[in-house]
Amino acid sequence: MKRFVILGAGSSGLIAATMIKRRWKDKVHVSVYYDSRKKNIGVGESTTNIVDQFVRDYLGVTPEQLIRETDTTVKLGINFKNWIEGTEYFHGFSEVGFDLEDEEYSPSMYALMNGTYDGGVLHSKATDIVPNFFFEYEYALHINTKEFGEYIWKNIENEVDFIDDIAEEINSDGKNIQSIKFKNSGEVTADFFIDASGFNSVLLETLNPEWHSILDVLPMDRAIPQQVLYNFEEVPSYTLAEARKHGWIWRIPVGNRFGTGYVYSSRFTTDEEAREDYNAWLEDNLGVSLETDRIIEYKPGYYKKSWIGNCMAIGLSSGFVEPLESTGIHIIIQQMLHFIEHNATLKDLEYNRNQCNNLNKILYEEIVEFICLHYNTNRTDSKFWKHMTENKSDFVRAFDEKCREEFIQASNIDVSKYFWTVDSYIQCAHGLEMFNPDAIKEYVSCLDDPDSILEDCRLLDMEIKKAKGQGRSQKQMFNFIKQ
Ligand SMILES: Cc1cc2nc3c(=O)[nH]c(=O)nc-3n(C[C@H](O)[C@H](O)[C@H](O)COP(=O)(O)OP(=O)(O)OC[C@H]3O[C@@H](n4cnc5c(N)ncnc54)[C@H](O)[C@@H]3O)c2cc1C
């Protein structure tokens, strides 16, 4: 039996404990140590569609069950508002039957050429509608992190040891962790340590990890979070990400409240300026004032290797990229899936460790690139936006040129490695006005057999348009499930 010690019982520690225990069952003993005096970060409430895999395969419950028993709501995408002043675009998930991963040429190409593109596959607009059998499609969830954590805890408490104790000293030779000295439990050893201790990376930090800063391309390093009660009448089925003078604001519907927050960079904006702009938004949009004085400070970037020796860092202790694409919990689940996929025997093998570290790097790289794309607005109306426009990443510059001069098709995005499909990139590029119908026409004319490609795209586009808008409001769905 392999003994795992997990340091931390935030979302990372709980998800890791569940996935390890459910994967290796009697072959592992899992202990989770946490400091009950320390508050978990717990502001992240919007997820990606990977959460379905965790809920079904590891928690062993259906999404309907989770919605029935907690304040969870269904998320079909993110609505990006005012990234180009006065405009909105939607980044939604594909649906089964219209999953475009296998299609070389997207129906969007046809629609864009003909001026009939309306923002994506089935979920292309910000509404409160949820497809009737949403759980058969691709969807994500808005969760109350605290409640979700308690739900996971209850689900695994008979299989995992939870110990409220403080790690005071880490014994490490710089290559492996030998033991952790806890305040009450004394010295604890293990075959494998998971660092889920949050921003301080308590375990990994003792193994001399190399940090990869992303400050140059994504300088946001602060967030002010505030919850706002609201009337549960028209629950949106999307997360709102609204651009502001100094950054952007999230608004996430969970139960009877919105989680909201202002993300900005201390390089260009003082806390007072951010608070003032946030307060104005809260008053204009939700009729409340800013009441919190909480500010979350973070270091944007990630460790080049999150698995060193017998210790793997996950979640915040492995890095943090601003939450524009709701990727915090996504990263945790994906890191654990990589670990599970590459360590069937749990033998300590260098090759497997390298594989996981490479995949982790790709995971972070894609998230950084995709988030950078949303900042390709050419805005210059504040110090912050001027900086973003003058300091585009190499990826954004090249992608922008490719969109303006040609088009993006499936084989241009390496979906075998990457999470988002080509349609996500198209939705974002269209929303930020990167496409040029004449350039697409010219591009299509240079393809082999353009007529039959266009005909296939036209047929698929028709099918998608027919299926659009079907479903019921989130509230009706909610009542139906709760009955
Ligand atoms: C501004 C912001 C917005 C976010 N938005 C989203 C979002 O929309 N969607 C999303 O998916 N994610 C989001 N996230 C990320 C998400 O909040 C985190 O990924 C998630 O909460 C996981 O945190 P964690 O468990 O890694 O760390 P934490 O929640 O910080 O947990 C750390 C744990 O380690 C324990 N610990 C630390 N030191 C010790 C010690 N010495 N001894 C014992 N125990 C110790 C603590 O007690 C705690 O249990 C956001 C994060 C931020 C900062």
Coordinates of C-alpha atoms and ligand atoms in Angstrom, one line a residue:
M1 CA 0.0 0.0 0.0
K2 CA 1.3 3.5 -1.0
R3 CA 0.9 6.2 1.6
F4 CA -0.1 9.7 0.3
V5 CA 0.0 12.8 2.4
I6 CA -1.9 15.7 1.0
L7 CA -1.2 19.1 2.6
G8 CA -4.3 21.3 2.2
A9 CA -8.0 20.8 2.2
G10 CA -9.1 23.6 -0.2
S11 CA -10.6 22.5 -3.6
S12 CA -7.1 21.2 -4.6
G13 CA -6.6 18.9 -1.6
L14 CA -10.2 17.6 -1.7
I15 CA -10.2 16.9 -5.4
A16 CA -6.8 15.2 -5.2
A17 CA -7.9 13.0 -2.3
T18 CA -11.0 12.0 -4.1
M19 CA -9.3 11.2 -7.4
I20 CA -6.4 9.3 -5.8
K21 CA -8.6 7.2 -3.5
R22 CA -11.2 6.4 -6.1
R23 CA -8.6 5.5 -8.6
W24 CA -6.3 3.2 -6.5
K25 CA -8.8 2.2 -3.7
D26 CA -7.2 -0.3 -1.3
K27 CA -3.8 0.2 -2.9
V28 CA -3.4 3.6 -1.3
H29 CA -3.8 5.2 2.1
V30 CA -4.6 8.9 1.9
S31 CA -4.3 11.5 4.7
V32 CA -5.3 15.1 4.2
Y33 CA -3.7 17.6 6.7
Y34 CA -5.2 21.1 6.8
D35 CA -5.0 24.2 9.0
S36 CA -8.6 25.0 10.0
R37 CA -7.5 28.6 11.1
K38 CA -6.5 29.4 7.5
K39 CA -9.2 30.5 5.2
N40 CA -9.3 28.6 1.9
I41 CA -9.1 30.9 -1.2
G42 CA -12.6 29.8 -2.3
V43 CA -13.6 32.7 -4.5
G44 CA -13.6 30.6 -7.7
E45 CA -17.1 29.6 -8.6
S46 CA -17.1 29.3 -12.3
T47 CA -15.8 26.1 -13.9
T48 CA -15.2 24.5 -17.3
N49 CA -16.8 21.4 -18.8
I50 CA -14.1 19.1 -17.3
V51 CA -16.0 19.3 -14.0
D52 CA -18.6 16.8 -15.3
Q53 CA -15.9 14.1 -15.5
F54 CA -14.9 14.7 -11.9
V55 CA -18.5 14.8 -10.6
R56 CA -19.6 11.6 -12.4
D57 CA -16.4 9.5 -12.5
Y58 CA -14.9 10.4 -9.1
L59 CA -17.6 11.8 -6.9
G60 CA -19.9 9.1 -8.3
V61 CA -23.0 11.4 -8.5
T62 CA -24.9 12.9 -11.5
P63 CA -25.0 16.6 -12.2
E64 CA -28.7 16.6 -11.5
Q65 CA -28.0 15.2 -8.0
L66 CA -25.4 17.8 -7.4
I67 CA -27.8 20.6 -8.5
R68 CA -30.6 19.1 -6.3
E69 CA -28.4 19.0 -3.2
T70 CA -26.4 22.2 -3.6
D71 CA -26.7 25.8 -4.9
T72 CA -25.0 24.8 -8.2
T73 CA -26.3 26.4 -11.5
V74 CA -25.6 25.4 -15.1
K75 CA -23.0 27.4 -17.1
L76 CA -23.1 27.3 -20.9
G77 CA -20.3 29.8 -21.4
I78 CA -18.8 33.2 -20.7
N79 CA -20.2 36.5 -21.9
F80 CA -17.4 38.9 -22.7
K81 CA -18.9 42.4 -22.5
N82 CA -17.2 45.7 -23.5
W83 CA -13.8 44.2 -24.4
I84 CA -14.3 46.3 -27.5
E85 CA -16.4 49.1 -26.1
G86 CA -20.1 48.6 -26.7
T87 CA -19.9 45.0 -27.9
E88 CA -20.4 41.5 -26.5
Y89 CA -19.3 38.1 -27.5
F90 CA -20.0 34.6 -26.1
H91 CA -17.5 31.8 -25.5
G92 CA -19.7 28.7 -25.2
F93 CA -19.1 25.0 -25.2
S94 CA -19.7 22.8 -28.2
E95 CA -22.5 20.2 -28.0
V96 CA -22.6 16.6 -28.8
G97 CA -23.7 16.1 -32.4
F98 CA -22.2 19.5 -33.1
D99 CA -18.8 18.7 -31.7
L100 CA -16.6 20.2 -34.3
E101 CA -13.4 18.6 -33.2
D102 CA -13.5 16.1 -36.1
E103 CA -14.5 18.6 -38.7
E104 CA -11.6 20.1 -40.5
Y105 CA -13.6 23.1 -41.7
S106 CA -16.0 24.7 -39.4
P107 CA -19.5 25.8 -40.4
S108 CA -18.5 29.1 -38.9
M109 CA -16.3 29.7 -42.0
Y110 CA -19.3 29.5 -44.2
A111 CA -21.4 31.7 -41.9
L112 CA -18.6 34.3 -41.4
M113 CA -18.1 34.6 -45.2
N114 CA -21.8 35.2 -45.7
G115 CA -22.3 37.5 -42.8
T116 CA -24.7 35.1 -40.9
Y117 CA -22.4 34.0 -38.1
D118 CA -24.1 34.6 -34.8
G119 CA -21.3 33.9 -32.3
G120 CA -20.7 30.2 -32.1
V121 CA -22.3 26.7 -32.0
L122 CA -25.4 26.1 -30.0
H123 CA -24.6 28.3 -27.1
S124 CA -23.8 31.6 -28.8
K125 CA -25.7 34.1 -26.7
A126 CA -26.0 35.2 -23.1
T127 CA -29.4 33.9 -21.9
D128 CA -31.0 32.1 -19.0
I129 CA -31.9 29.1 -21.3
V130 CA -30.5 25.6 -20.5
P131 CA -31.0 22.7 -23.0
N132 CA -33.6 20.2 -21.7
F133 CA -31.1 17.5 -21.3
F134 CA -28.1 19.7 -20.7
F135 CA -26.2 16.9 -19.0
E136 CA -26.0 15.0 -22.3
Y137 CA -24.2 18.0 -23.8
E138 CA -21.1 19.9 -22.9
Y139 CA -21.8 22.2 -20.0
A140 CA -20.0 23.5 -16.9
L141 CA -21.2 24.5 -13.5
H142 CA -21.3 27.6 -11.3
I143 CA -20.5 26.3 -7.8
N144 CA -20.4 27.7 -4.3
T145 CA -16.8 26.7 -3.5
K146 CA -17.3 26.3 0.2
E147 CA -20.4 24.2 -0.2
F148 CA -18.8 22.1 -3.0
G149 CA -15.9 21.5 -0.7
E150 CA -18.2 20.3 2.1
Y151 CA -20.0 18.1 -0.4
I152 CA -16.7 16.4 -1.5
W153 CA -15.6 16.1 2.1
K154 CA -18.8 14.2 3.1
N155 CA -18.5 12.1 0.0
I156 CA -15.0 10.8 0.9
E157 CA -14.8 11.1 4.6
N158 CA -15.0 7.4 5.2
E159 CA -12.2 6.6 2.9
V160 CA -9.7 9.4 3.7
D161 CA -8.2 10.6 7.0
F162 CA -8.7 14.3 7.6
I163 CA -6.4 15.8 10.2
D164 CA -6.6 19.4 11.4
D165 CA -2.9 20.2 12.1
I166 CA -0.3 22.8 11.1
A167 CA 2.8 21.8 9.1
E168 CA 5.5 23.6 10.9
E169 CA 8.7 22.2 9.4
I170 CA 9.4 20.5 6.1
N171 CA 12.4 18.1 6.0
S172 CA 13.7 18.0 2.5
D173 CA 17.1 17.4 0.9
G174 CA 16.1 19.6 -2.0
K175 CA 15.3 16.6 -4.1
N176 CA 12.6 14.8 -2.1
I177 CA 10.5 15.5 0.9
Q178 CA 11.6 13.2 3.8
S179 CA 8.9 14.2 6.3
I180 CA 6.7 17.0 7.5
K181 CA 6.7 18.0 11.2
F182 CA 3.2 18.9 12.3
K183 CA 2.4 20.9 15.4
N184 CA 0.4 18.1 17.1
S185 CA 1.0 14.9 15.0
G186 CA 4.8 15.2 15.1
E187 CA 6.9 13.9 12.2
V188 CA 4.9 12.3 9.3
T189 CA 6.4 10.4 6.4
A190 CA 4.8 9.2 3.2
D191 CA 5.6 7.6 -0.2
F192 CA 4.2 10.6 -2.0
F193 CA 3.3 14.2 -1.0
I194 CA 0.7 16.3 -2.7
D195 CA 1.3 20.0 -2.1
A196 CA -2.2 21.6 -2.1
S197 CA -1.3 24.3 0.4
G198 CA -2.3 27.3 -1.8
F199 CA -0.2 30.3 -2.8
N200 CA 2.6 29.6 -0.4
S201 CA 3.5 26.2 -2.0
V202 CA 4.7 25.0 1.4
L203 CA 6.2 21.7 0.2
L204 CA 7.3 22.4 -3.4
E205 CA 9.2 25.6 -2.3
T206 CA 11.7 23.4 -0.4
L207 CA 12.6 21.6 -3.6
N208 CA 14.1 24.6 -5.4
P209 CA 11.4 24.9 -8.2
E210 CA 11.9 27.3 -11.1
W211 CA 9.1 29.9 -11.5
H212 CA 7.8 31.0 -14.8
S213 CA 6.4 34.6 -14.5
I214 CA 3.7 35.7 -16.9
L215 CA 3.7 39.3 -15.6
D216 CA 4.9 40.6 -19.0
V217 CA 1.8 39.4 -20.9
L218 CA -0.8 39.1 -18.1
P219 CA 0.1 41.7 -15.5
M220 CA -3.1 41.3 -13.4
D221 CA -2.0 40.6 -9.8
R222 CA -4.9 41.6 -7.6
A223 CA -8.6 40.9 -7.2
I224 CA -11.3 42.4 -5.0
P225 CA -14.2 39.9 -4.4
Q226 CA -17.7 40.7 -3.2
Q227 CA -20.8 38.6 -3.0
V228 CA -24.2 40.2 -3.8
L229 CA -27.6 38.8 -3.0
Y230 CA -30.1 38.7 -5.9
N231 CA -33.6 37.7 -6.8
F232 CA -33.5 34.1 -8.2
E233 CA -35.9 34.9 -11.1
E234 CA -33.8 34.9 -14.2
V235 CA -30.7 33.0 -13.3
P236 CA -28.2 33.5 -16.2
S237 CA -26.7 30.4 -17.7
Y238 CA -23.4 32.1 -18.2
T239 CA -20.6 33.8 -16.4
L240 CA -20.2 37.5 -17.2
A241 CA -16.7 38.9 -17.8
E242 CA -17.0 42.7 -18.3
A243 CA -14.0 44.8 -19.2
R244 CA -13.5 48.0 -17.2
K245 CA -11.0 50.9 -17.3
H246 CA -8.4 49.1 -15.1
G247 CA -9.2 45.4 -15.8
W248 CA -12.3 43.4 -15.7
I249 CA -15.2 42.2 -13.5
W250 CA -16.6 38.7 -13.0
R251 CA -20.2 38.0 -12.1
I252 CA -21.2 34.4 -11.4
P253 CA -24.7 33.2 -10.4
V254 CA -24.8 30.7 -7.5
G255 CA -28.0 30.0 -5.5
N256 CA -29.4 33.3 -4.4
R257 CA -26.3 35.4 -4.9
F258 CA -23.8 36.6 -7.5
G259 CA -20.1 36.1 -6.8
T260 CA -18.5 39.2 -8.3
G261 CA -14.9 40.5 -8.3
Y262 CA -12.6 43.1 -9.9
V263 CA -9.3 42.0 -11.4
Y264 CA -6.6 44.5 -12.0
S265 CA -2.8 45.1 -12.1
S266 CA -1.0 47.0 -9.3
R267 CA 1.5 48.1 -11.9
F268 CA -1.0 50.5 -13.5
T269 CA -3.8 51.0 -11.0
T270 CA -3.9 51.8 -7.3
D271 CA -6.3 49.9 -5.0
E272 CA -8.3 53.1 -4.5
E273 CA -8.8 53.5 -8.3
A274 CA -9.9 49.9 -8.6
R275 CA -12.2 50.2 -5.7
E276 CA -13.8 53.4 -7.1
D277 CA -14.4 51.8 -10.5
Y278 CA -15.7 48.6 -8.9
N279 CA -18.1 50.5 -6.7
A280 CA -19.4 52.4 -9.7
W281 CA -20.1 49.2 -11.5
L282 CA -21.8 47.6 -8.4
E283 CA -24.1 50.6 -8.0
D284 CA -25.0 50.8 -11.7
N285 CA -25.5 47.1 -12.3
L286 CA -26.6 45.5 -9.0
G287 CA -27.7 48.5 -6.9
V288 CA -25.3 47.9 -4.1
S289 CA -22.1 49.6 -2.9
L290 CA -18.7 48.1 -2.4
E291 CA -18.6 46.9 1.2
T292 CA -15.5 44.6 1.4
D293 CA -12.0 45.7 2.2
R294 CA -10.6 42.3 1.1
I295 CA -8.0 42.4 -1.6
I296 CA -6.4 39.1 -2.9
E297 CA -2.9 39.6 -4.0
Y298 CA -1.2 36.9 -6.2
K299 CA 1.8 36.3 -8.3
P300 CA 0.8 35.5 -11.9
G301 CA 2.7 32.5 -13.3
Y302 CA 3.5 28.9 -12.6
Y303 CA 6.3 26.5 -11.7
K304 CA 8.1 25.1 -14.7
K305 CA 8.0 21.7 -13.0
S306 CA 5.2 21.1 -10.5
W307 CA 6.3 17.5 -9.8
I308 CA 9.8 17.2 -8.2
G309 CA 11.0 14.0 -6.6
N310 CA 8.2 12.6 -4.4
C311 CA 6.1 15.8 -4.3
M312 CA 3.6 17.1 -6.8
A313 CA 2.1 20.6 -6.4
I314 CA -1.5 21.1 -7.7
G315 CA -3.9 24.1 -7.9
L316 CA -2.7 27.4 -6.5
S317 CA 0.5 25.9 -5.1
S318 CA 1.5 25.0 -8.7
G319 CA 0.7 28.5 -10.1
F320 CA -2.0 30.9 -10.9
V321 CA -3.3 32.5 -14.1
E322 CA -6.0 35.1 -13.7
P323 CA -9.6 33.7 -13.7
L324 CA -10.8 35.1 -17.0
E325 CA -11.5 31.6 -18.4
S326 CA -12.5 30.0 -15.0
T327 CA -9.6 27.6 -15.1
G328 CA -8.7 27.2 -11.4
I329 CA -10.6 24.1 -10.7
H330 CA -10.1 23.0 -14.3
I331 CA -6.3 23.0 -13.7
I332 CA -6.6 20.9 -10.5
I333 CA -8.7 18.2 -12.2
Q334 CA -6.5 18.2 -15.3
Q335 CA -3.3 17.9 -13.2
M336 CA -4.8 14.9 -11.3
L337 CA -6.0 13.3 -14.6
H338 CA -2.5 13.5 -15.9
F339 CA -1.1 12.0 -12.7
I340 CA -3.6 9.1 -12.9
E341 CA -3.1 8.5 -16.6
H342 CA 0.7 8.3 -16.3
N343 CA 1.2 6.4 -13.0
A344 CA -0.7 3.2 -13.2
T345 CA 1.7 1.3 -10.9
L346 CA 2.6 4.3 -8.7
K347 CA 6.3 3.3 -9.1
D348 CA 8.6 6.3 -8.8
L349 CA 9.6 6.6 -12.5
E350 CA 11.4 9.6 -14.0
Y351 CA 9.8 9.1 -17.3
N352 CA 6.3 9.4 -15.9
R353 CA 7.3 12.5 -13.9
N354 CA 8.6 14.1 -17.1
Q355 CA 5.4 13.3 -19.0
C356 CA 3.3 14.9 -16.3
N357 CA 5.5 18.0 -16.1
N358 CA 5.4 18.4 -19.9
L359 CA 1.6 18.1 -19.9
N360 CA 1.4 20.6 -17.0
K361 CA 3.5 23.1 -19.0
I362 CA 1.3 22.7 -22.0
L363 CA -1.8 23.1 -19.8
Y364 CA -0.6 26.4 -18.4
E365 CA 0.8 27.6 -21.8
E366 CA -2.5 27.1 -23.6
I367 CA -4.5 28.9 -20.8
V368 CA -2.1 31.8 -20.9
E369 CA -2.3 32.1 -24.7
F370 CA -6.1 31.8 -24.8
I371 CA -6.5 34.4 -22.1
C372 CA -4.1 36.8 -23.8
L373 CA -6.3 36.5 -26.9
H374 CA -9.2 38.2 -25.1
Y375 CA -7.0 41.2 -24.5
N376 CA -6.4 41.7 -28.2
T377 CA -8.8 44.7 -28.2
N378 CA -6.5 47.5 -29.4
R379 CA -7.9 49.7 -26.6
T380 CA -5.7 52.5 -25.4
D381 CA -8.2 54.3 -23.0
S382 CA -6.2 53.9 -19.8
K383 CA -2.6 53.1 -18.7
F384 CA -3.6 49.5 -18.3
W385 CA -5.2 49.1 -21.8
K386 CA -2.4 51.0 -23.5
H387 CA 0.1 48.5 -22.0
M388 CA -2.0 45.5 -23.1
T389 CA -2.2 46.8 -26.6
E390 CA 1.4 47.7 -26.8
N391 CA 2.6 44.4 -25.3
K392 CA 0.8 41.7 -27.1
S393 CA 2.3 38.2 -26.8
D394 CA 4.0 36.6 -29.8
F395 CA 1.2 34.1 -30.0
V396 CA -1.5 36.8 -30.1
R397 CA 0.3 38.8 -32.8
A398 CA 0.7 35.7 -35.0
F399 CA -2.8 34.5 -34.4
D400 CA -4.2 37.9 -35.2
E401 CA -2.4 38.0 -38.5
K402 CA -3.5 34.5 -39.4
C403 CA -7.2 35.5 -38.7
R404 CA -7.0 38.8 -40.6
E405 CA -5.1 37.2 -43.6
E406 CA -6.8 33.8 -43.8
F407 CA -8.9 31.8 -41.3
I408 CA -8.4 29.4 -38.5
Q409 CA -9.3 25.7 -39.1
A410 CA -9.2 22.7 -36.9
S411 CA -5.8 21.5 -37.9
N412 CA -4.3 24.9 -36.9
I413 CA -5.2 24.1 -33.3
D414 CA -3.5 21.1 -31.8
V415 CA -6.6 19.6 -30.2
S416 CA -4.7 16.4 -29.2
K417 CA -2.8 18.5 -26.7
Y418 CA -5.2 21.3 -26.1
F419 CA -8.4 21.7 -24.3
W420 CA -10.3 24.3 -26.2
T421 CA -11.4 23.4 -29.7
V422 CA -11.1 25.5 -32.8
D423 CA -14.6 26.9 -32.3
S424 CA -13.5 28.5 -29.0
Y425 CA -10.8 30.4 -30.9
I426 CA -13.2 31.4 -33.6
Q427 CA -15.7 32.7 -31.2
C428 CA -13.1 34.8 -29.5
A429 CA -11.5 36.0 -32.8
H430 CA -14.9 37.0 -34.2
G431 CA -15.9 38.8 -31.0
L432 CA -12.7 40.8 -31.2
E433 CA -13.3 41.6 -34.9
M434 CA -10.2 39.8 -36.2
F435 CA -11.8 38.2 -39.2
N436 CA -12.2 39.7 -42.7
P437 CA -14.9 38.1 -44.9
D438 CA -12.9 38.9 -48.1
A439 CA -9.8 37.2 -46.7
I440 CA -11.9 34.1 -45.8
K441 CA -13.3 34.1 -49.4
E442 CA -9.8 34.2 -50.8
Y443 CA -8.6 31.6 -48.4
V444 CA -11.5 29.2 -49.3
S445 CA -10.8 29.7 -53.0
C446 CA -7.2 28.4 -52.5
L447 CA -8.4 25.2 -50.8
D448 CA -8.6 21.9 -52.6
D449 CA -12.2 21.4 -53.8
P450 CA -13.6 24.6 -52.2
D451 CA -17.2 24.0 -53.5
S452 CA -17.7 20.7 -51.7
I453 CA -16.0 22.0 -48.5
L454 CA -18.4 25.0 -48.5
E455 CA -21.4 22.8 -49.2
D456 CA -20.5 20.6 -46.1
C457 CA -20.1 23.7 -44.0
R458 CA -23.4 25.1 -45.2
L459 CA -25.3 21.9 -44.3
L460 CA -23.8 21.8 -40.8
D461 CA -24.5 25.5 -40.3
M462 CA -28.1 24.9 -41.2
E463 CA -28.4 22.0 -38.8
I464 CA -26.9 24.0 -36.0
K465 CA -29.2 27.0 -36.6
K466 CA -32.3 24.8 -36.5
A467 CA -31.3 23.4 -33.1
K468 CA -30.6 26.8 -31.5
G469 CA -32.6 28.2 -28.7
Q470 CA -34.2 25.0 -27.6
G471 CA -34.5 24.5 -23.9
R472 CA -36.0 26.0 -20.8
S473 CA -35.0 28.7 -18.4
Q474 CA -32.5 27.9 -15.7
K475 CA -35.2 28.5 -13.1
Q476 CA -37.7 26.0 -14.8
M477 CA -34.9 23.5 -15.1
F478 CA -34.0 24.0 -11.5
N479 CA -37.6 23.5 -10.3
F480 CA -37.9 20.4 -12.4
I481 CA -34.7 18.9 -11.0
K482 CA -35.5 19.8 -7.4
Q483 CA -39.0 18.2 -7.5
Ligands
LIG1 C1 -9.3 36.0 -7.6 C2 -9.5 34.6 -7.8 C3 -10.6 34.2 -8.6 C4 -10.7 32.8 -8.9 N1 -11.8 32.4 -9.7 C5 -11.9 31.1 -10.1 C6 -12.9 30.7 -10.9 O1 -13.8 31.5 -11.4 N2 -13.0 29.4 -11.2 C7 -12.1 28.5 -10.7 O2 -12.2 27.3 -11.1 N3 -11.1 28.9 -9.9 C8 -11.0 30.2 -9.6 N4 -10.0 30.5 -8.7 C9 -9.0 29.5 -8.3 C10 -9.6 28.8 -7.1 O3 -10.1 29.6 -6.1 C11 -8.6 27.8 -6.6 O4 -8.0 27.1 -7.6 C12 -9.2 26.8 -5.6 O5 -9.8 27.5 -4.6 C13 -8.1 25.9 -5.1 O6 -7.4 26.5 -4.1 P1 -6.3 25.6 -3.4 O7 -7.0 24.4 -2.7 O8 -5.2 25.3 -4.3 O9 -5.7 26.6 -2.2 P2 -6.4 27.1 -0.9 O10 -7.9 27.3 -1.1 O11 -5.7 28.3 -0.5 O12 -6.2 26.0 0.2 C14 -5.0 25.8 0.8 C15 -5.1 24.8 1.9 O13 -3.8 24.5 2.5 C16 -3.9 24.5 3.9 N5 -2.6 24.9 4.4 C17 -1.8 25.9 4.0 N6 -0.6 26.0 4.7 C18 -0.7 25.0 5.7 C19 0.1 24.5 6.7 N7 1.3 25.1 7.0 N8 -0.3 23.5 7.5 C20 -1.5 22.9 7.2 N9 -2.3 23.2 6.2 C21 -2.0 24.3 5.5 C22 -5.0 25.5 4.2 O14 -5.5 25.2 5.5 C23 -6.0 25.1 3.1 O15 -6.8 24.0 3.5 C24 -9.8 31.9 -8.4 C25 -8.8 32.3 -7.6 C26 -8.6 33.6 -7.3 C27 -7.4 34.0 -6.5

